[in-house]
XYZ file of C-alpha atoms in Angstrom:
702
model
C -9.687 24.196 -26.717
C -8.980 20.731 -25.324
C -10.949 17.529 -25.016
C -10.367 14.345 -23.145
C -9.944 12.225 -26.291
C -11.998 9.198 -25.289
C -10.192 5.892 -25.055
C -11.662 2.624 -26.176
C -12.497 0.079 -23.454
C -9.702 -2.171 -24.740
C -6.871 0.349 -24.403
C -3.649 -1.607 -23.705
C -2.269 -1.944 -20.200
C 1.536 -2.106 -20.303
C 2.271 -3.409 -16.830
C 1.195 -3.417 -13.221
C 2.570 0.126 -12.955
C -0.343 1.192 -15.129
C -3.046 -0.417 -12.948
C -5.048 1.407 -10.276
C -7.410 -0.477 -7.953
C -9.552 2.194 -6.315
C -12.799 2.640 -4.424
C -15.226 5.539 -4.374
C -16.384 6.179 -0.808
C -18.448 8.847 0.933
C -21.487 9.767 3.001
C -24.859 9.032 1.430
C -25.852 11.541 -1.278
C -22.362 13.047 -1.647
C -22.293 12.090 -5.319
C -20.332 8.814 -5.464
C -22.412 7.100 -8.120
C -22.816 10.260 -10.233
C -19.036 10.734 -10.172
C -18.509 7.101 -11.213
C -21.024 7.495 -14.057
C -19.061 10.511 -15.341
C -15.803 8.554 -15.096
C -17.280 5.738 -17.195
C -18.422 8.217 -19.834
C -15.204 10.217 -20.061
C -13.085 7.055 -20.251
C -15.195 5.649 -23.090
C -16.586 2.791 -20.997
C -20.141 3.995 -21.642
C -21.503 6.173 -24.422
C -24.443 7.632 -22.555
C -24.372 9.149 -19.094
C -26.557 7.462 -16.492
C -28.206 9.532 -13.773
C -29.073 8.448 -10.222
C -32.122 10.724 -9.995
C -33.882 9.165 -12.986
C -32.822 5.564 -12.316
C -30.430 5.121 -15.246
C -27.115 4.882 -13.375
C -25.066 1.967 -14.719
C -23.479 1.229 -11.335
C -26.859 1.145 -9.540
C -28.013 -1.919 -11.448
C -30.342 -3.497 -8.873
C -34.023 -2.566 -9.237
C -34.137 -1.489 -5.608
C -31.122 0.802 -6.067
C -32.854 2.562 -8.947
C -36.159 2.818 -7.086
C -34.630 4.072 -3.839
C -31.926 6.246 -5.454
C -29.178 4.799 -3.265
C -26.292 2.366 -3.714
C -26.923 -0.920 -1.887
C -24.229 -3.263 -3.142
C -20.655 -2.436 -4.092
C -20.412 -2.529 -7.903
C -17.151 -3.183 -9.719
C -16.050 -1.959 -13.142
C -12.919 -1.381 -15.187
C -12.090 1.568 -17.423
C -9.033 2.985 -19.261
C -7.500 6.443 -18.860
C -4.308 7.642 -20.539
C -2.959 4.129 -21.136
C -3.763 3.110 -17.548
C -6.346 0.578 -16.356
C -8.530 1.764 -13.484
C -10.492 -0.885 -11.575
C -13.238 0.899 -9.638
C -15.543 -0.228 -6.850
C -18.456 2.155 -6.185
C -19.420 1.552 -2.540
C -22.671 2.329 -0.665
C -22.941 5.444 1.483
C -25.762 4.303 3.767
C -24.501 3.032 7.113
C -26.707 -0.086 6.960
C -24.460 -1.349 4.154
C -21.147 -0.491 5.780
C -19.923 -4.099 5.346
C -19.847 -3.480 1.584
C -17.408 -0.621 2.203
C -15.372 -2.643 4.702
C -14.726 -5.572 2.406
C -14.067 -3.345 -0.587
C -11.444 -1.287 1.238
C -9.789 -4.511 2.379
C -8.755 -5.311 -1.199
C -8.226 -1.850 -2.710
C -4.910 -0.069 -3.194
C -6.360 3.450 -3.081
C -9.602 5.376 -2.683
C -11.329 8.613 -3.608
C -13.181 10.120 -0.659
C -15.989 12.348 -1.916
C -17.307 15.158 0.261
C -20.349 17.311 -0.405
C -19.302 20.954 -0.813
C -22.226 21.962 1.429
C -22.354 19.150 3.996
C -18.591 18.638 4.253
C -17.440 15.843 6.552
C -20.651 14.028 7.507
C -21.105 11.026 9.857
C -20.639 8.287 7.263
C -17.683 10.246 5.860
C -16.003 9.738 9.232
C -16.950 6.052 9.340
C -15.495 5.209 5.925
C -12.421 7.345 6.621
C -11.719 5.315 9.769
C -12.263 2.109 7.789
C -9.688 3.323 5.253
C -7.300 4.151 8.126
C -7.745 0.596 9.432
C -6.500 -0.868 6.149
C -4.010 1.995 5.485
C -5.594 2.855 2.152
C -4.078 5.955 0.438
C -6.730 8.533 -0.465
C -7.556 11.509 -2.626
C -10.319 13.877 -1.535
C -12.820 15.288 -4.011
C -15.063 18.136 -2.857
C -18.152 17.650 -5.012
C -21.312 19.731 -5.548
C -19.369 22.997 -5.643
C -22.218 24.404 -7.756
C -24.748 24.096 -4.916
C -25.846 27.089 -2.882
C -23.892 27.155 0.377
C -20.895 25.211 -0.962
C -17.670 26.169 0.820
C -14.457 24.431 -0.295
C -12.315 25.947 2.454
C -14.749 24.941 5.202
C -14.521 21.326 4.011
C -10.710 21.520 4.217
C -10.966 22.673 7.845
C -13.496 19.943 8.648
C -11.101 17.333 7.258
C -8.428 18.585 9.647
C -10.714 18.775 12.686
C -12.923 15.693 12.285
C -10.684 13.301 10.369
C -7.285 14.431 11.709
C -6.203 14.388 8.059
C -3.470 16.440 6.354
C -5.312 17.804 3.293
C -3.240 19.509 0.581
C -5.423 21.379 -1.928
C -3.942 21.081 -5.403
C -6.930 22.914 -6.851
C -9.069 25.773 -5.609
C -12.512 26.633 -7.027
C -13.227 29.557 -9.334
C -16.342 30.811 -7.629
C -18.582 28.787 -5.321
C -22.281 27.912 -5.412
C -24.080 29.255 -8.474
C -20.909 31.153 -9.464
C -18.753 27.993 -9.639
C -17.128 27.889 -13.079
C -14.042 25.689 -12.817
C -10.867 25.489 -10.811
C -7.312 26.767 -10.585
C -4.670 24.064 -10.950
C -2.160 24.973 -8.228
C 0.533 22.712 -9.689
C 0.479 24.227 -13.190
C -0.919 27.598 -11.989
C -3.539 27.645 -14.747
C -7.292 28.218 -14.663
C -9.474 25.400 -16.019
C -13.049 25.968 -17.193
C -15.363 23.342 -18.682
C -17.772 23.676 -21.589
C -21.033 22.462 -20.067
C -22.802 22.136 -23.439
C -20.224 19.488 -24.411
C -21.137 17.503 -21.239
C -17.728 18.456 -19.906
C -15.825 16.663 -22.675
C -14.194 19.949 -23.713
C -12.418 22.416 -21.480
C -10.122 25.416 -21.663
C -6.872 26.173 -19.860
C -6.543 29.913 -19.326
C -4.538 32.444 -17.397
C -5.657 32.850 -13.799
C -8.314 35.622 -13.508
C -6.790 38.840 -12.204
C -9.122 38.959 -9.193
C -7.897 35.505 -8.069
C -4.133 35.858 -8.576
C -3.444 36.730 -4.916
C -5.588 33.862 -3.638
C -3.997 31.422 -6.108
C -0.484 32.526 -5.100
C -1.371 32.102 -1.413
C -2.582 28.514 -1.859
C 0.266 27.706 -4.283
C 2.774 28.773 -1.632
C 0.975 26.711 1.033
C 1.047 23.676 -1.252
C 4.771 24.128 -2.007
C 5.503 24.585 1.681
C 3.701 21.336 2.546
C 5.264 19.345 -0.298
C 8.788 20.697 0.274
C 8.640 19.237 3.796
C 8.489 15.839 2.075
C 11.550 16.266 -0.174
C 14.959 17.775 0.667
C 15.865 18.850 -2.873
C 12.482 20.530 -3.252
C 12.984 22.248 0.088
C 16.252 23.790 -1.149
C 14.605 25.129 -4.299
C 11.643 26.447 -2.317
C 13.852 28.281 0.195
C 16.025 29.703 -2.613
C 12.920 30.865 -4.551
C 13.995 28.834 -7.586
C 11.364 27.771 -10.163
C 9.801 24.384 -9.451
C 8.465 22.226 -12.287
C 5.124 20.376 -11.973
C 6.827 16.960 -12.085
C 9.001 17.967 -9.136
C 5.821 18.569 -7.128
C 3.954 15.447 -8.266
C 6.691 12.911 -7.381
C 7.088 13.700 -3.627
C 3.342 14.341 -3.270
C 2.674 10.898 -4.740
C 5.123 9.254 -2.319
C 3.510 10.950 0.677
C 0.011 10.021 -0.534
C 0.978 6.368 -1.002
C 2.397 6.366 2.537
C -0.904 7.826 3.876
C 0.872 10.949 5.151
C -1.161 13.510 3.163
C -4.376 13.714 1.144
C -4.397 15.730 -2.120
C -7.697 17.600 -2.495
C -9.616 18.218 -5.750
C -12.888 20.030 -6.361
C -15.675 19.984 -8.917
C -19.307 19.371 -9.718
C -19.845 15.910 -11.175
C -23.494 16.588 -11.923
C -22.534 19.706 -13.926
C -19.686 17.889 -15.742
C -16.887 19.888 -14.115
C -13.678 18.477 -12.677
C -13.987 14.714 -13.191
C -11.219 14.462 -15.825
C -8.816 16.265 -13.483
C -9.785 13.821 -10.754
C -8.925 10.958 -13.140
C -5.518 12.558 -13.714
C -5.107 12.701 -9.928
C -5.920 8.983 -9.623
C -3.148 8.231 -12.119
C -0.667 10.716 -10.648
C -1.094 10.145 -6.922
C -2.723 6.809 -6.081
C -0.597 3.644 -5.945
C -0.288 0.826 -8.437
C -0.172 -2.746 -7.064
C 3.627 -2.445 -7.216
C 3.589 0.530 -4.833
C 1.751 -1.373 -2.115
C 3.667 -3.302 0.533
C 3.917 -7.063 -0.029
C 0.990 -8.832 1.575
C 1.612 -11.038 4.589
C -0.076 -14.176 5.808
C 0.719 -17.351 7.671
C 1.386 -20.900 6.547
C -1.791 -22.805 7.566
C 0.245 -25.728 8.963
C 3.496 -24.288 10.339
C 1.921 -20.889 11.212
C 5.111 -19.191 10.042
C 4.743 -15.785 8.403
C 4.641 -15.828 4.604
C 5.291 -12.862 2.281
C 3.975 -12.372 -1.258
C 5.142 -9.700 -3.697
C 2.690 -8.284 -6.252
C 4.132 -10.355 -9.070
C 2.407 -12.700 -11.573
C 5.374 -15.064 -11.302
C 5.040 -15.516 -7.526
C 2.860 -18.341 -6.079
C -0.864 -17.628 -6.287
C -2.462 -15.628 -3.468
C -6.009 -14.264 -3.803
C -8.630 -13.060 -1.319
C -12.365 -13.691 -1.729
C -13.957 -10.422 -0.651
C -17.518 -10.711 -1.937
C -20.034 -13.400 -2.896
C -22.911 -12.641 -5.257
C -25.702 -14.779 -6.685
C -26.197 -14.018 -10.375
C -29.590 -15.078 -11.821
C -27.905 -16.324 -15.019
C -24.432 -17.450 -13.957
C -25.070 -18.684 -10.427
C -22.594 -18.076 -7.622
C -19.960 -15.424 -8.344
C -16.939 -15.108 -6.067
C -15.118 -11.757 -6.316
C -11.360 -12.059 -5.875
C -8.469 -9.680 -5.475
C -5.402 -11.411 -6.892
C -2.311 -10.311 -4.954
C 0.278 -12.583 -6.561
C 0.562 -15.328 -9.148
C -1.918 -16.219 -11.866
C -4.553 -18.809 -12.708
C -6.705 -19.914 -15.654
C -10.073 -21.621 -16.124
C -9.689 -25.299 -15.274
C -7.006 -24.713 -12.609
C -7.373 -26.156 -9.121
C -6.722 -23.828 -6.171
C -6.526 -24.401 -2.424
C -8.837 -22.688 0.067
C -6.313 -22.405 2.898
C -9.003 -21.584 5.479
C -10.976 -24.777 4.919
C -8.121 -26.904 3.567
C -10.270 -27.907 0.584
C -9.446 -27.612 -3.096
C -11.751 -25.907 -5.592
C -11.784 -25.806 -9.373
C -11.965 -22.575 -11.370
C -14.658 -22.921 -14.056
C -14.727 -19.451 -15.606
C -13.127 -16.058 -14.956
C -15.010 -12.841 -15.686
C -14.252 -9.143 -15.362
C -17.334 -7.373 -14.050
C -18.787 -4.202 -15.494
C -21.540 -3.439 -12.958
C -23.869 -6.441 -13.541
C -22.433 -7.274 -16.976
C -19.301 -9.324 -17.545
C -16.428 -10.032 -19.916
C -14.848 -13.488 -20.158
C -11.120 -13.695 -19.343
C -8.664 -16.452 -20.141
C -6.389 -15.612 -17.225
C -6.309 -13.662 -13.964
C -3.037 -12.404 -12.553
C -1.532 -10.261 -9.802
C -3.234 -6.860 -9.521
C -6.584 -8.020 -10.957
C -9.999 -7.649 -9.340
C -12.191 -10.257 -11.013
C -15.034 -12.690 -10.383
C -14.854 -16.472 -10.609
C -17.599 -18.950 -11.419
C -17.394 -22.443 -9.972
C -16.292 -21.938 -6.354
C -18.938 -23.686 -4.262
C -17.637 -23.472 -0.707
C -15.427 -20.373 -0.544
C -16.805 -17.660 1.744
C -16.093 -13.965 2.246
C -12.636 -13.319 3.690
C -11.104 -16.679 2.760
C -7.777 -17.105 0.962
C -7.244 -19.010 -2.283
C -3.685 -20.030 -3.065
C -1.314 -22.396 -4.845
C -1.818 -25.872 -3.296
C 1.976 -26.330 -3.248
C 2.641 -22.950 -1.594
C -0.193 -22.403 0.915
C -0.755 -19.079 2.651
C -3.623 -17.804 4.781
C -4.322 -14.072 4.961
C -5.985 -12.345 7.903
C -9.766 -12.653 7.725
C -12.046 -9.626 7.655
C -14.049 -8.630 10.725
C -17.585 -7.258 10.510
C -19.912 -5.597 13.040
C -22.595 -7.700 14.668
C -26.270 -7.187 13.740
C -28.365 -4.885 15.930
C -31.897 -5.570 14.684
C -33.993 -8.642 13.866
C -37.335 -9.443 12.231
C -39.216 -12.687 11.888
C -39.973 -14.076 8.428
C -42.203 -16.962 7.505
C -43.310 -18.430 4.176
C -46.975 -18.115 3.141
C -47.246 -21.896 2.828
C -45.365 -25.057 3.724
C -44.499 -25.550 0.036
C -42.491 -22.308 0.115
C -40.480 -23.350 3.166
C -37.626 -24.911 1.167
C -37.516 -21.937 -1.227
C -37.235 -19.549 1.734
C -34.464 -21.624 3.324
C -32.572 -21.646 0.006
C -32.940 -17.849 -0.322
C -31.748 -17.211 3.243
C -28.756 -19.517 2.752
C -27.669 -17.728 -0.425
C -28.094 -14.254 1.087
C -26.165 -15.186 4.240
C -23.360 -16.465 1.969
C -23.285 -13.063 0.266
C -23.689 -10.781 3.283
C -21.469 -11.320 6.364
C -23.631 -8.947 8.459
C -26.806 -10.969 7.803
C -27.624 -13.767 10.252
C -30.387 -16.368 10.355
C -31.477 -18.316 13.404
C -34.573 -20.046 14.755
C -36.121 -18.829 18.019
C -36.022 -21.814 20.400
C -39.276 -20.935 22.145
C -41.484 -19.691 19.299
C -39.935 -21.671 16.448
C -39.927 -18.485 14.321
C -37.186 -17.882 11.758
C -35.378 -14.642 12.679
C -33.182 -12.669 10.314
C -30.779 -10.090 11.745
C -28.973 -7.165 10.142
C -27.547 -3.677 10.547
C -30.746 -1.619 10.376
C -34.332 -1.340 9.188
C -33.316 -0.421 5.635
C -30.864 -3.325 5.466
C -33.547 -5.867 6.390
C -36.212 -4.205 4.197
C -33.898 -4.516 1.196
C -33.098 -8.164 1.953
C -36.756 -9.123 2.454
C -37.597 -7.424 -0.835
C -34.809 -9.429 -2.511
C -36.353 -12.650 -1.171
C -39.645 -11.647 -2.759
C -38.272 -10.499 -6.110
C -35.246 -12.679 -6.792
C -36.370 -15.907 -5.146
C -40.125 -15.632 -5.635
C -41.101 -16.157 -1.987
C -43.739 -13.697 -0.794
C -42.689 -13.896 2.872
C -44.650 -12.512 5.796
C -42.497 -10.123 7.821
C -42.851 -9.509 11.560
C -42.160 -6.340 13.506
C -38.512 -5.328 14.047
C -36.832 -6.510 17.247
C -33.779 -5.111 18.982
C -30.777 -7.429 19.308
C -30.112 -6.968 23.013
C -27.060 -8.379 24.779
C -26.585 -9.545 28.371
C -23.685 -8.981 30.726
C -22.826 -9.374 34.405
C -22.376 -6.608 36.961
C -20.476 -8.329 39.800
C -17.669 -10.856 40.217
C -18.552 -14.321 41.492
C -17.741 -18.023 41.272
C -19.478 -20.786 39.380
C -19.208 -24.551 39.463
C -20.189 -27.233 36.991
C -20.032 -30.970 37.588
C -21.086 -33.466 34.933
C -21.335 -37.105 36.022
C -22.956 -39.899 34.070
C -22.747 -43.641 34.664
C -23.788 -46.017 31.889
C -22.571 -49.465 32.916
C -19.167 -49.253 31.218
C -17.022 -46.136 31.073
C -18.957 -43.173 32.431
C -18.506 -39.430 31.972
C -16.888 -37.141 34.529
C -15.967 -33.480 34.349
C -15.723 -30.946 37.181
C -14.974 -27.232 36.664
C -14.724 -24.213 38.989
C -14.504 -20.715 37.480
C -14.431 -17.084 38.521
C -16.208 -14.462 36.429
C -15.950 -10.689 36.494
C -17.345 -7.856 34.325
C -14.994 -6.091 31.896
C -15.063 -2.842 29.932
C -17.975 -2.276 27.595
C -17.166 -3.601 24.148
C -14.331 -5.859 25.314
C -16.239 -9.093 24.545
C -15.246 -12.403 26.136
C -11.886 -13.237 27.725
C -10.711 -16.604 29.036
C -7.746 -17.255 31.331
C -6.370 -20.622 32.398
C -5.319 -20.328 36.049
C -5.071 -24.060 36.790
C -2.078 -24.891 38.943
C -1.103 -28.307 40.255
C -2.893 -30.417 37.656
C -6.473 -30.224 38.998
C -7.533 -30.512 35.362
C -5.170 -32.105 32.791
C -3.988 -29.744 30.065
C -5.766 -31.680 27.292
C -9.144 -30.784 28.851
C -8.537 -27.010 29.106
C -9.610 -26.300 25.509
C -12.859 -28.319 25.839
C -13.677 -26.305 28.993
C -13.075 -23.063 27.060
C -15.243 -24.318 24.180
C -18.048 -25.224 26.584
C -17.952 -21.777 28.176
C -17.998 -20.081 24.764
C -20.996 -22.167 23.752
C -22.865 -21.146 26.906
C -22.345 -17.451 26.068
C -24.980 -17.779 23.333
C -27.814 -17.808 25.870
C -27.767 -15.488 28.878
C -29.787 -16.069 32.087
C -32.164 -13.099 31.738
C -33.772 -13.563 28.324
C -31.515 -15.852 26.326
C -29.499 -13.102 24.610
C -25.760 -13.419 24.005
C -23.539 -12.825 27.044
C -20.661 -10.403 26.529
C -18.133 -8.160 28.267
C -16.938 -10.632 30.902
C -13.735 -12.384 31.872
C -13.670 -16.036 32.932
C -10.831 -17.576 34.932
C -10.577 -21.343 35.184
C -9.348 -21.831 38.770
C -10.106 -25.415 39.714
C -11.944 -28.668 39.274
C -11.271 -32.381 39.295
C -11.064 -35.312 36.922
C -11.364 -39.094 36.810
C -8.580 -41.229 35.376
C -10.988 -43.367 33.361
C -14.273 -41.486 32.949
C -13.078 -37.953 32.122
C -13.392 -36.887 28.468
C -13.495 -33.833 26.199
C -17.304 -34.030 26.090
C -17.643 -34.189 29.862
C -15.416 -31.159 30.434
C -17.128 -29.196 27.664
C -20.504 -29.767 29.346
C -19.049 -29.002 32.797
C -17.617 -25.712 31.484
C -21.020 -24.769 30.095
C -22.717 -25.614 33.410
C -20.166 -23.566 35.383
C -20.749 -20.491 33.209
C -24.526 -20.796 33.559
C -24.192 -21.150 37.338
C -21.910 -18.102 37.629
C -23.961 -15.890 35.299
C -27.133 -16.354 37.361
C -25.323 -15.266 40.553
C -23.422 -12.314 38.995
C -26.428 -9.940 38.827
C -26.967 -10.080 35.042
C -28.103 -6.976 33.155
C -29.512 -6.250 29.713
C -27.477 -4.190 27.247
C -29.203 -2.239 24.491
C -27.697 -0.904 21.235
C -27.101 2.848 21.290
C -27.044 4.613 17.945
C -25.326 7.791 16.816
C -27.856 9.981 15.029
C -27.344 13.093 12.936
C -30.390 14.986 11.693
C -30.188 17.852 9.181
C -33.231 20.119 9.152
C -34.468 23.695 8.622
C -34.345 25.810 11.784
C -38.125 26.197 11.916
C -38.492 22.510 12.864
C -35.638 22.407 15.394
C -37.782 22.600 18.533
C -40.191 19.871 17.428
C -37.407 17.501 16.367
C -35.343 17.974 19.544
C -38.446 17.542 21.711
C -39.332 14.346 19.901
C -35.784 12.992 20.313
C -35.867 13.735 24.048
C -39.060 11.696 24.312
C -37.102 8.773 22.768
C -34.478 8.856 25.549
C -31.990 10.603 23.277
C -28.970 12.448 24.654
C -28.405 15.535 22.518
C -24.661 15.920 21.904
C -24.617 19.098 19.826
C -26.673 21.451 17.672
C -24.614 23.174 14.979
C -25.531 25.759 12.385
C -24.771 25.175 8.722
C -25.327 27.758 5.993
C -28.648 26.206 5.010
C -29.693 24.057 7.982
C -29.391 23.019 11.618
C -27.453 19.821 12.425
C -28.538 17.871 15.504
C -26.204 15.146 16.790
C -27.522 12.740 19.404
C -27.105 9.326 20.983
C -30.351 7.389 21.096
C -31.482 3.821 21.939
C -32.304 1.801 18.836
C -35.445 0.399 20.492
C -37.106 3.835 20.393
C -36.263 4.585 16.749
C -38.359 2.129 14.721
C -40.342 3.992 12.096
C -38.440 7.223 12.777
C -37.942 8.016 9.076
C -41.701 8.331 8.539
C -42.191 10.288 11.766
C -39.396 12.746 10.939
C -40.878 13.376 7.496
C -44.184 14.177 9.187
C -42.557 16.534 11.714
C -40.639 18.453 9.032
C -43.002 18.264 6.047
C -40.449 16.026 4.363
C -37.597 18.548 4.620
C -35.408 16.834 7.261
C -32.881 14.061 6.696
C -31.129 11.799 9.175
C -28.455 9.118 9.382
C -27.998 6.616 12.176
C -25.195 4.171 12.907
C -24.382 1.762 15.719
C -22.208 3.276 18.449
C -22.047 0.858 21.401
C -24.063 -1.279 23.794
C -25.141 0.286 27.079
C -26.864 -1.009 30.229
C -30.601 -0.383 30.265
C -32.032 1.799 33.072
C -33.514 -0.568 35.728
C -37.161 0.436 35.252
C -36.992 0.059 31.467
C -35.122 -3.226 31.824
C -37.945 -4.586 33.982
C -40.541 -3.497 31.428
C -38.659 -5.130 28.553
C -38.081 -8.363 30.470
C -41.799 -8.542 31.275
C -42.605 -8.217 27.558
C -39.961 -10.720 26.514
C -41.183 -13.265 29.072
C -44.809 -12.700 28.072
C -46.057 -11.465 31.461
């Protein structure tokens, strides 16, 4: 009989080799938070297991998270395991909060991708996997919920290959599946592992492999050895010569390949039933990188723009990235930092290389969900929060003032939906403005602007749930009982033909006047390409010092398109001509002339409205399939596929966002509450002419 031998939260960390900075990522309801709760318990970080379903999960600390049963904000914690320190960020699974995943993956060294044993690779699984690919984050895969009816470990492996283009290497296979799931076979040690459920999984047994599974275990052991031997020449020789191979000889090359993002080791278990989490912890230690295993980070010198390199070393100059801002009701503004190199203490002054301003560190805390521990120093490899930074925003670099470096900033998707908010009284106006300012500091996908015609305050975000959560925060945390308008789609505008535009700004005022004259060509570009500017001036029609003001004026004019005032996108502008005055020409004049030229060209280039198209996946019992598909067709949906799963039908479709408001309630009604769906932004697409006319009539108030 074995047990995990709980460690105390203050177990010593010998060096950076013993640190793991990891994230837990997955599709909604795959079991991320439950798995994290088990990790905290088994590592001795908590002494009572929290549960998502009854609102006691430590990592879901916000009231709304507990009420809704979902993770909304990425929560950070630290726990020990076998003399290692594991810093964990539990990320949201709902697509409306994908920015939380994006900024977490930006600063993590490794991740655990959790897949439901029944659902397998689901839409948000693909999204977070691609995000991890973007930042080259090494991953383990954990097939959870193996105790559920319909669970199929081997189907999930195939889905990883097909949908994610991954190279999964199972290092465990399940003993039984569904209700018969009772543990796993460790393919490295070739031993069966079963957990004592009455002990909450603290105790387990290592046994001989059951006789009826020996052939299957040998088959998968050989496949694992074959895959790993391709990664190591000495192992290949032993494998081909049928010589015995020790577990450590397998772990070392598998770790190297995992760190290099070549392969993904796969584990299995049932977190809810206390099976497999300790083995997953061992996998985190064995296969995911320490800060020393990650490539040195690169940036540029903010003045010389030369490339700078920083090793993960406390003795190097300070380099840290602010990846999250949070407003704490007791401590004020918290700035979460990943420290890549160097060290700092409370009282130190650091440079924000993006703004060029210095900031003072007041206090350093290590977060445990919404609780905190005071630290006297932060150093390379740490993920911590700092109190006292007033102007640092998400994605900005903090560094040694004497050795400045600026890391690449994070990019986030643009909002697709807006609602109007207004305070119940004039006295609440300042409180609402303060709340919106703080939330926009925290959330890079949340935007606030004032409608020029109506004067209404509009807030924009990634989906209905996103905005509902933020409005509820304004009410609860800031005490402003705002009135909320109906959701609006964030349309875009584009052009459909190439044309020319001209802008001439002349103003005489007695002394020096203003003169700027610009001629441009515009043409449509591929959908999603954004705005492109090309300077084609030849012969000095416009002096070089006025080219940038022209570009700035054109960019400013993109904010308001000719049809309905939405942002213009997907067009290329060439500056081809113009004229200037030796005395009266100025930056301001050419900026205004550039704006006028863009407005002139856009009106003549047959502008069109673009609407956001969403990717939808609905999971439902077969009996409701006809009603759901018929309803989607009525919403202008394009059905992409209908697939059969062991327990449900899966409908994948592309559908305009404008037709999907209130769909969650309607789908519950259609399916008696038995259907689920997820929806994420896919692209913008030109509206059909008839529908465009209808929408423009509404927008213009006809």
